[in-house]
Amino acid sequence: AQKVTQAQTEISVVEKEDVTLDCVYETRDTTYYLFWYKQPPSGELVFLIRRNSFDEQNEISGRYSWNFQKSTSSFNFTITASQVVDSAVYFCALASGNTGKLIFGQGTTLQVKP
Amino acid sequence: DAGVIQSPRHEVTEMGQEVTLRCKPISGHNSLFWYRQTMMRGLELLIYFNNNVPIDDSGMPEDRFSAKMPNASFSTLKIQPSEPRDSAVYFCASSFRGHQGGTEAFFGQGTRLTVV
Protein backbone atom coordinates (compact mmCIF):
# COMPACT_ATOMS: atom_id res chain seq x y z
CA ALA A 1 0.00 0.00 0.00
CA GLN A 2 1.10 3.56 -0.58
CA LYS A 3 1.18 6.06 2.21
CA VAL A 4 2.48 9.55 2.91
CA THR A 5 3.09 10.77 6.44
CA GLN A 6 3.57 14.36 7.43
CA ALA A 7 4.15 14.10 11.15
CA GLN A 8 4.09 17.84 11.78
CA THR A 9 0.49 19.02 11.96
CA GLU A 10 1.29 22.66 12.66
CA ILE A 11 4.47 24.71 12.73
CA SER A 12 4.79 28.31 13.84
CA VAL A 13 7.89 30.39 13.17
CA VAL A 14 8.86 34.01 13.20
CA GLU A 15 9.64 35.72 9.94
CA LYS A 16 13.18 35.14 8.62
CA GLU A 17 13.55 31.84 10.43
CA ASP A 18 14.34 28.72 8.42
CA VAL A 19 11.79 25.92 8.62
CA THR A 20 11.79 22.31 7.44
CA LEU A 21 8.65 20.36 6.67
CA ASP A 22 9.03 16.61 6.93
CA CYS A 23 7.58 14.01 4.61
CA VAL A 24 7.98 10.24 4.81
CA TYR A 25 6.48 7.93 2.22
CA GLU A 26 5.82 4.23 1.71
CA THR A 27 5.56 2.45 -1.61
CA ARG A 28 6.53 -0.84 -3.19
CA ASP A 29 6.80 0.68 -6.65
CA THR A 30 10.25 1.10 -8.11
CA THR A 31 9.11 4.01 -10.25
CA TYR A 32 7.26 6.73 -8.46
CA TYR A 33 7.03 10.50 -8.14
CA LEU A 34 7.03 12.78 -5.15
CA PHE A 35 5.42 16.19 -4.99
CA TRP A 36 4.90 19.19 -2.79
CA TYR A 37 1.83 21.39 -3.10
CA LYS A 38 1.01 24.61 -1.29
CA GLN A 39 -2.52 25.54 -0.23
CA PRO A 40 -2.69 29.20 0.80
CA PRO A 41 -5.66 30.58 2.75
CA SER A 42 -7.45 31.28 -0.54
CA GLY A 43 -7.79 27.52 -0.95
CA GLU A 44 -6.24 26.63 -4.28
CA LEU A 45 -3.58 23.94 -4.57
CA VAL A 46 -0.36 25.23 -6.05
CA PHE A 47 2.22 22.86 -7.47
CA LEU A 48 5.73 23.43 -6.11
CA ILE A 49 7.94 20.54 -7.18
CA ARG A 50 8.03 17.04 -8.60
CA ARG A 51 10.85 14.49 -8.22
CA ASN A 52 11.06 11.04 -9.72
CA SER A 53 12.38 8.04 -7.85
CA PHE A 54 15.53 7.83 -9.94
CA ASP A 55 16.68 11.35 -9.27
CA GLU A 56 17.93 11.92 -5.74
CA GLN A 57 19.55 15.23 -6.49
CA ASN A 58 18.50 17.91 -4.09
CA GLU A 59 16.86 20.93 -5.62
CA ILE A 60 16.89 24.60 -4.77
CA SER A 61 14.49 27.20 -6.08
CA GLY A 62 14.97 30.59 -4.52
CA ARG A 63 14.22 30.26 -0.82
CA TYR A 64 12.84 26.76 -1.28
CA SER A 65 14.91 23.58 -1.20
CA TRP A 66 14.07 19.92 -1.20
CA ASN A 67 16.01 16.95 0.16
CA PHE A 68 15.11 13.55 -1.29
CA GLN A 69 16.61 10.50 0.44
CA LYS A 70 15.50 7.08 -0.75
CA SER A 71 17.41 5.37 2.06
CA THR A 72 15.04 6.91 4.59
CA SER A 73 12.03 7.28 2.25
CA SER A 74 11.93 10.97 2.96
CA PHE A 75 11.33 14.06 0.88
CA ASN A 76 11.74 17.07 3.13
CA PHE A 77 11.06 20.67 2.23
CA THR A 78 12.98 23.62 3.65
CA ILE A 79 12.03 27.27 3.44
CA THR A 80 14.92 29.60 4.12
CA ALA A 81 14.30 33.04 5.58
CA SER A 82 10.57 32.46 5.86
CA GLN A 83 8.10 35.23 5.04
CA VAL A 84 4.54 35.89 6.12
CA VAL A 85 3.38 35.01 2.60
CA ASP A 86 4.69 31.48 3.13
CA SER A 87 1.87 30.88 5.61
CA ALA A 88 -0.17 28.04 4.14
CA VAL A 89 -0.87 24.36 4.36
CA TYR A 90 1.78 22.30 2.61
CA PHE A 91 1.03 18.87 1.24
CA CYS A 92 3.47 16.16 0.31
CA ALA A 93 2.16 13.63 -2.22
CA LEU A 94 3.18 10.38 -3.88
CA ALA A 95 2.20 8.99 -7.27
CA SER A 96 3.04 5.62 -8.76
CA GLY A 97 4.83 5.69 -12.05
CA ASN A 98 2.07 4.35 -14.21
CA THR A 99 -1.04 6.14 -13.03
CA GLY A 100 -0.31 9.65 -11.86
CA LYS A 101 -2.92 9.50 -9.15
CA LEU A 102 -1.76 11.30 -6.05
CA ILE A 103 -1.75 10.01 -2.51
CA PHE A 104 -1.56 13.01 -0.19
CA GLY A 105 -0.21 13.39 3.30
CA GLN A 106 -2.40 15.08 5.88
CA GLY A 107 -0.65 18.39 5.38
CA THR A 108 1.42 20.68 7.59
CA THR A 109 0.03 24.08 8.49
CA LEU A 110 2.81 26.64 8.53
CA GLN A 111 2.25 29.95 10.24
CA VAL A 112 4.88 32.60 9.76
CA LYS A 113 4.50 35.48 12.19
CA PRO A 114 5.84 38.97 11.49
CA ASP B 1 -3.67 28.59 -20.85
CA ALA B 2 -6.28 29.48 -18.25
CA GLY B 3 -5.53 26.42 -16.17
CA VAL B 4 -8.09 23.95 -14.89
CA ILE B 5 -11.48 25.62 -14.63
CA GLN B 6 -14.12 24.44 -12.21
CA SER B 7 -17.66 25.63 -11.76
CA PRO B 8 -19.40 26.62 -9.68
CA ARG B 9 -16.94 27.94 -7.11
CA HIS B 10 -19.50 27.67 -4.36
CA GLU B 11 -22.66 25.60 -4.15
CA VAL B 12 -25.19 25.50 -1.37
CA THR B 13 -27.96 22.98 -1.76
CA GLU B 14 -30.56 21.23 0.29
CA MET B 15 -30.30 17.62 1.28
CA GLY B 16 -31.79 15.36 -1.34
CA GLN B 17 -31.10 17.65 -4.26
CA GLU B 18 -28.93 16.75 -7.21
CA VAL B 19 -25.61 18.53 -7.49
CA THR B 20 -23.42 18.72 -10.59
CA LEU B 21 -19.85 19.94 -10.48
CA ARG B 22 -18.06 20.80 -13.69
CA CYS B 23 -14.46 20.79 -14.81
CA LYS B 24 -12.57 21.90 -17.88
CA PRO B 25 -9.02 20.47 -17.90
CA ILE B 26 -5.96 22.10 -19.38
CA SER B 27 -5.92 21.74 -23.13
CA GLY B 28 -3.68 18.86 -24.22
CA HIS B 29 -3.87 17.04 -20.90
CA ASN B 30 -5.18 13.51 -21.15
CA SER B 31 -5.62 12.59 -17.48
CA LEU B 32 -8.26 14.06 -15.24
CA PHE B 33 -8.74 13.56 -11.52
CA TRP B 34 -11.48 14.40 -9.04
CA TYR B 35 -10.43 14.87 -5.42
CA ARG B 36 -12.39 15.70 -2.31
CA GLN B 37 -11.00 17.61 0.66
CA THR B 38 -12.48 17.42 4.14
CA MET B 39 -11.11 18.15 7.57
CA MET B 40 -11.60 14.56 8.66
CA ARG B 41 -10.22 12.73 5.65
CA GLY B 42 -7.92 15.27 4.03
CA LEU B 43 -7.43 15.08 0.27
CA GLU B 44 -8.70 11.88 -1.24
CA LEU B 45 -8.97 10.72 -4.83
CA LEU B 46 -12.48 9.94 -5.98
CA ILE B 47 -11.95 8.93 -9.60
CA TYR B 48 -9.58 9.44 -12.45
CA PHE B 49 -9.86 9.30 -16.22
CA ASN B 50 -7.25 8.67 -18.85
CA ASN B 51 -8.10 9.60 -22.42
CA ASN B 52 -11.71 10.17 -21.31
CA VAL B 53 -12.03 6.62 -19.94
CA PRO B 54 -12.59 6.03 -16.21
CA ILE B 55 -9.60 4.05 -14.97
CA ASP B 56 -10.08 3.91 -11.22
CA ASP B 57 -13.28 4.83 -9.41
CA SER B 58 -12.50 2.96 -6.20
CA GLY B 59 -12.53 6.23 -4.27
CA MET B 60 -16.10 7.08 -5.17
CA PRO B 61 -17.86 6.83 -1.83
CA GLU B 62 -21.28 5.55 -2.86
CA ASP B 63 -23.58 4.97 -5.77
CA ARG B 64 -24.89 8.45 -5.18
CA PHE B 65 -21.70 9.71 -6.80
CA SER B 66 -21.10 9.46 -10.53
CA ALA B 67 -18.60 11.04 -12.89
CA LYS B 68 -18.45 11.40 -16.64
CA MET B 69 -16.01 12.67 -19.18
CA PRO B 70 -17.83 12.92 -22.52
CA ASN B 71 -14.86 14.56 -24.25
CA ALA B 72 -11.32 15.68 -23.62
CA SER B 73 -12.34 19.14 -22.49
CA PHE B 74 -15.14 18.50 -20.04
CA SER B 75 -15.97 16.38 -17.02
CA THR B 76 -18.77 16.31 -14.48
CA LEU B 77 -19.13 14.94 -10.97
CA LYS B 78 -22.71 14.39 -9.94
CA ILE B 79 -24.15 13.67 -6.52
CA GLN B 80 -27.73 12.46 -6.40
CA PRO B 81 -29.23 12.68 -3.85
CA SER B 82 -26.90 14.91 -1.87
CA GLU B 83 -26.43 14.54 1.89
CA PRO B 84 -24.92 16.87 4.51
CA ARG B 85 -21.87 14.61 4.84
CA ASP B 86 -21.04 15.36 1.21
CA SER B 87 -20.13 18.89 2.23
CA ALA B 88 -16.51 19.39 1.20
CA VAL B 89 -14.26 21.10 -1.30
CA TYR B 90 -14.11 19.19 -4.56
CA PHE B 91 -11.04 19.64 -6.71
CA CYS B 92 -10.51 18.72 -10.31
CA ALA B 93 -6.96 18.26 -11.60
CA SER B 94 -5.43 17.41 -14.95
CA SER B 95 -2.09 16.18 -16.23
CA PHE B 96 -0.52 14.67 -19.30
CA ARG B 97 0.54 11.05 -19.29
CA GLY B 98 2.50 9.48 -22.10
CA HIS B 99 4.45 6.28 -22.61
CA GLN B 100 7.53 7.81 -21.04
CA GLY B 101 5.85 9.27 -18.00
CA GLY B 102 3.87 12.37 -17.42
CA THR B 103 3.60 15.83 -15.99
CA GLU B 104 2.54 16.97 -12.61
CA ALA B 105 -1.14 17.50 -11.90
CA PHE B 106 -2.51 21.02 -11.95
CA PHE B 107 -5.54 21.76 -9.85
CA GLY B 108 -8.57 23.91 -10.34
CA GLN B 109 -9.74 26.42 -7.76
CA GLY B 110 -12.12 23.90 -6.28
CA THR B 111 -15.87 23.88 -5.65
CA ARG B 112 -16.95 24.38 -2.07
CA LEU B 113 -20.12 22.35 -1.60
CA THR B 114 -22.39 22.83 1.36
CA VAL B 115 -25.38 20.53 1.78
CA VAL B 116 -27.87 21.73 4.37
CSV table of C-alpha atoms in Angstrom, one decimal:
chain,number,residue,atom,x,y,z
A,1,ALA,CA,0.0,0.0,0.0
A,2,GLN,CA,1.1,3.6,-0.6
A,3,LYS,CA,1.2,6.1,2.2
A,4,VAL,CA,2.5,9.6,2.9
A,5,THR,CA,3.1,10.8,6.4
A,6,GLN,CA,3.6,14.4,7.4
A,7,ALA,CA,4.2,14.1,11.2
A,8,GLN,CA,4.1,17.8,11.8
A,9,THR,CA,0.5,19.0,12.0
A,10,GLU,CA,1.3,22.7,12.7
A,11,ILE,CA,4.5,24.7,12.7
A,12,SER,CA,4.8,28.3,13.8
A,13,VAL,CA,7.9,30.4,13.2
A,14,VAL,CA,8.9,34.0,13.2
A,15,GLU,CA,9.6,35.7,9.9
A,16,LYS,CA,13.2,35.1,8.6
A,17,GLU,CA,13.5,31.8,10.4
A,18,ASP,CA,14.3,28.7,8.4
A,19,VAL,CA,11.8,25.9,8.6
A,20,THR,CA,11.8,22.3,7.4
A,21,LEU,CA,8.7,20.4,6.7
A,22,ASP,CA,9.0,16.6,6.9
A,23,CYS,CA,7.6,14.0,4.6
A,24,VAL,CA,8.0,10.2,4.8
A,25,TYR,CA,6.5,7.9,2.2
A,26,GLU,CA,5.8,4.2,1.7
A,27,THR,CA,5.6,2.4,-1.6
A,28,ARG,CA,6.5,-0.8,-3.2
A,29,ASP,CA,6.8,0.7,-6.6
A,30,THR,CA,10.3,1.1,-8.1
A,31,THR,CA,9.1,4.0,-10.2
A,32,TYR,CA,7.3,6.7,-8.5
A,33,TYR,CA,7.0,10.5,-8.1
A,34,LEU,CA,7.0,12.8,-5.2
A,35,PHE,CA,5.4,16.2,-5.0
A,36,TRP,CA,4.9,19.2,-2.8
A,37,TYR,CA,1.8,21.4,-3.1
A,38,LYS,CA,1.0,24.6,-1.3
A,39,GLN,CA,-2.5,25.5,-0.2
A,40,PRO,CA,-2.7,29.2,0.8
A,41,PRO,CA,-5.7,30.6,2.7
A,42,SER,CA,-7.4,31.3,-0.5
A,43,GLY,CA,-7.8,27.5,-0.9
A,44,GLU,CA,-6.2,26.6,-4.3
A,45,LEU,CA,-3.6,23.9,-4.6
A,46,VAL,CA,-0.4,25.2,-6.0
A,47,PHE,CA,2.2,22.9,-7.5
A,48,LEU,CA,5.7,23.4,-6.1
A,49,ILE,CA,7.9,20.5,-7.2
A,50,ARG,CA,8.0,17.0,-8.6
A,51,ARG,CA,10.9,14.5,-8.2
A,52,ASN,CA,11.1,11.0,-9.7
A,53,SER,CA,12.4,8.0,-7.8
A,54,PHE,CA,15.5,7.8,-9.9
A,55,ASP,CA,16.7,11.3,-9.3
A,56,GLU,CA,17.9,11.9,-5.7
A,57,GLN,CA,19.5,15.2,-6.5
A,58,ASN,CA,18.5,17.9,-4.1
A,59,GLU,CA,16.9,20.9,-5.6
A,60,ILE,CA,16.9,24.6,-4.8
A,61,SER,CA,14.5,27.2,-6.1
A,62,GLY,CA,15.0,30.6,-4.5
A,63,ARG,CA,14.2,30.3,-0.8
A,64,TYR,CA,12.8,26.8,-1.3
A,65,SER,CA,14.9,23.6,-1.2
A,66,TRP,CA,14.1,19.9,-1.2
A,67,ASN,CA,16.0,17.0,0.2
A,68,PHE,CA,15.1,13.6,-1.3
A,69,GLN,CA,16.6,10.5,0.4
A,70,LYS,CA,15.5,7.1,-0.8
A,71,SER,CA,17.4,5.4,2.1
A,72,THR,CA,15.0,6.9,4.6
A,73,SER,CA,12.0,7.3,2.3
A,74,SER,CA,11.9,11.0,3.0
A,75,PHE,CA,11.3,14.1,0.9
A,76,ASN,CA,11.7,17.1,3.1
A,77,PHE,CA,11.1,20.7,2.2
A,78,THR,CA,13.0,23.6,3.6
A,79,ILE,CA,12.0,27.3,3.4
A,80,THR,CA,14.9,29.6,4.1
A,81,ALA,CA,14.3,33.0,5.6
A,82,SER,CA,10.6,32.5,5.9
A,83,GLN,CA,8.1,35.2,5.0
A,84,VAL,CA,4.5,35.9,6.1
A,85,VAL,CA,3.4,35.0,2.6
A,86,ASP,CA,4.7,31.5,3.1
A,87,SER,CA,1.9,30.9,5.6
A,88,ALA,CA,-0.2,28.0,4.1
A,89,VAL,CA,-0.9,24.4,4.4
A,90,TYR,CA,1.8,22.3,2.6
A,91,PHE,CA,1.0,18.9,1.2
A,92,CYS,CA,3.5,16.2,0.3
A,93,ALA,CA,2.2,13.6,-2.2
A,94,LEU,CA,3.2,10.4,-3.9
A,95,ALA,CA,2.2,9.0,-7.3
A,96,SER,CA,3.0,5.6,-8.8
A,97,GLY,CA,4.8,5.7,-12.0
A,98,ASN,CA,2.1,4.4,-14.2
A,99,THR,CA,-1.0,6.1,-13.0
A,100,GLY,CA,-0.3,9.6,-11.9
A,101,LYS,CA,-2.9,9.5,-9.1
A,102,LEU,CA,-1.8,11.3,-6.0
A,103,ILE,CA,-1.7,10.0,-2.5
A,104,PHE,CA,-1.6,13.0,-0.2
A,105,GLY,CA,-0.2,13.4,3.3
A,106,GLN,CA,-2.4,15.1,5.9
A,107,GLY,CA,-0.7,18.4,5.4
A,108,THR,CA,1.4,20.7,7.6
A,109,THR,CA,0.0,24.1,8.5
A,110,LEU,CA,2.8,26.6,8.5
A,111,GLN,CA,2.2,29.9,10.2
A,112,VAL,CA,4.9,32.6,9.8
A,113,LYS,CA,4.5,35.5,12.2
A,114,PRO,CA,5.8,39.0,11.5
B,1,ASP,CA,-3.7,28.6,-20.9
B,2,ALA,CA,-6.3,29.5,-18.3
B,3,GLY,CA,-5.5,26.4,-16.2
B,4,VAL,CA,-8.1,24.0,-14.9
B,5,ILE,CA,-11.5,25.6,-14.6
B,6,GLN,CA,-14.1,24.4,-12.2
B,7,SER,CA,-17.7,25.6,-11.8
B,8,PRO,CA,-19.4,26.6,-9.7
B,9,ARG,CA,-16.9,27.9,-7.1
B,10,HIS,CA,-19.5,27.7,-4.4
B,11,GLU,CA,-22.7,25.6,-4.2
B,12,VAL,CA,-25.2,25.5,-1.4
B,13,THR,CA,-28.0,23.0,-1.8
B,14,GLU,CA,-30.6,21.2,0.3
B,15,MET,CA,-30.3,17.6,1.3
B,16,GLY,CA,-31.8,15.4,-1.3
B,17,GLN,CA,-31.1,17.7,-4.3
B,18,GLU,CA,-28.9,16.8,-7.2
B,19,VAL,CA,-25.6,18.5,-7.5
B,20,THR,CA,-23.4,18.7,-10.6
B,21,LEU,CA,-19.9,19.9,-10.5
B,22,ARG,CA,-18.1,20.8,-13.7
B,23,CYS,CA,-14.5,20.8,-14.8
B,24,LYS,CA,-12.6,21.9,-17.9
B,25,PRO,CA,-9.0,20.5,-17.9
B,26,ILE,CA,-6.0,22.1,-19.4
B,27,SER,CA,-5.9,21.7,-23.1
B,28,GLY,CA,-3.7,18.9,-24.2
B,29,HIS,CA,-3.9,17.0,-20.9
B,30,ASN,CA,-5.2,13.5,-21.1
B,31,SER,CA,-5.6,12.6,-17.5
B,32,LEU,CA,-8.3,14.1,-15.2
B,33,PHE,CA,-8.7,13.6,-11.5
B,34,TRP,CA,-11.5,14.4,-9.0
B,35,TYR,CA,-10.4,14.9,-5.4
B,36,ARG,CA,-12.4,15.7,-2.3
B,37,GLN,CA,-11.0,17.6,0.7
B,38,THR,CA,-12.5,17.4,4.1
B,39,MET,CA,-11.1,18.2,7.6
B,40,MET,CA,-11.6,14.6,8.7
B,41,ARG,CA,-10.2,12.7,5.6
B,42,GLY,CA,-7.9,15.3,4.0
B,43,LEU,CA,-7.4,15.1,0.3
B,44,GLU,CA,-8.7,11.9,-1.2
B,45,LEU,CA,-9.0,10.7,-4.8
B,46,LEU,CA,-12.5,9.9,-6.0
B,47,ILE,CA,-11.9,8.9,-9.6
B,48,TYR,CA,-9.6,9.4,-12.4
B,49,PHE,CA,-9.9,9.3,-16.2
B,50,ASN,CA,-7.2,8.7,-18.9
B,51,ASN,CA,-8.1,9.6,-22.4
B,52,ASN,CA,-11.7,10.2,-21.3
B,53,VAL,CA,-12.0,6.6,-19.9
B,54,PRO,CA,-12.6,6.0,-16.2
B,55,ILE,CA,-9.6,4.1,-15.0
B,56,ASP,CA,-10.1,3.9,-11.2
B,57,ASP,CA,-13.3,4.8,-9.4
B,58,SER,CA,-12.5,3.0,-6.2
B,59,GLY,CA,-12.5,6.2,-4.3
B,60,MET,CA,-16.1,7.1,-5.2
B,61,PRO,CA,-17.9,6.8,-1.8
B,62,GLU,CA,-21.3,5.6,-2.9
B,63,ASP,CA,-23.6,5.0,-5.8
B,64,ARG,CA,-24.9,8.5,-5.2
B,65,PHE,CA,-21.7,9.7,-6.8
B,66,SER,CA,-21.1,9.5,-10.5
B,67,ALA,CA,-18.6,11.0,-12.9
B,68,LYS,CA,-18.5,11.4,-16.6
B,69,MET,CA,-16.0,12.7,-19.2
B,70,PRO,CA,-17.8,12.9,-22.5
B,71,ASN,CA,-14.9,14.6,-24.2
B,72,ALA,CA,-11.3,15.7,-23.6
B,73,SER,CA,-12.3,19.1,-22.5
B,74,PHE,CA,-15.1,18.5,-20.0
B,75,SER,CA,-16.0,16.4,-17.0
B,76,THR,CA,-18.8,16.3,-14.5
B,77,LEU,CA,-19.1,14.9,-11.0
B,78,LYS,CA,-22.7,14.4,-9.9
B,79,ILE,CA,-24.1,13.7,-6.5
B,80,GLN,CA,-27.7,12.5,-6.4
B,81,PRO,CA,-29.2,12.7,-3.9
B,82,SER,CA,-26.9,14.9,-1.9
B,83,GLU,CA,-26.4,14.5,1.9
B,84,PRO,CA,-24.9,16.9,4.5
B,85,ARG,CA,-21.9,14.6,4.8
B,86,ASP,CA,-21.0,15.4,1.2
B,87,SER,CA,-20.1,18.9,2.2
B,88,ALA,CA,-16.5,19.4,1.2
B,89,VAL,CA,-14.3,21.1,-1.3
B,90,TYR,CA,-14.1,19.2,-4.6
B,91,PHE,CA,-11.0,19.6,-6.7
B,92,CYS,CA,-10.5,18.7,-10.3
B,93,ALA,CA,-7.0,18.3,-11.6
B,94,SER,CA,-5.4,17.4,-15.0
B,95,SER,CA,-2.1,16.2,-16.2
B,96,PHE,CA,-0.5,14.7,-19.3
B,97,ARG,CA,0.5,11.1,-19.3
B,98,GLY,CA,2.5,9.5,-22.1
B,99,HIS,CA,4.4,6.3,-22.6
B,100,GLN,CA,7.5,7.8,-21.0
B,101,GLY,CA,5.9,9.3,-18.0
B,102,GLY,CA,3.9,12.4,-17.4
B,103,THR,CA,3.6,15.8,-16.0
B,104,GLU,CA,2.5,17.0,-12.6
B,105,ALA,CA,-1.1,17.5,-11.9
B,106,PHE,CA,-2.5,21.0,-12.0
B,107,PHE,CA,-5.5,21.8,-9.8
B,108,GLY,CA,-8.6,23.9,-10.3
B,109,GLN,CA,-9.7,26.4,-7.8
B,110,GLY,CA,-12.1,23.9,-6.3
B,111,THR,CA,-15.9,23.9,-5.7
B,112,ARG,CA,-17.0,24.4,-2.1
B,113,LEU,CA,-20.1,22.3,-1.6
B,114,THR,CA,-22.4,22.8,1.4
B,115,VAL,CA,-25.4,20.5,1.8
B,116,VAL,CA,-27.9,21.7,4.4
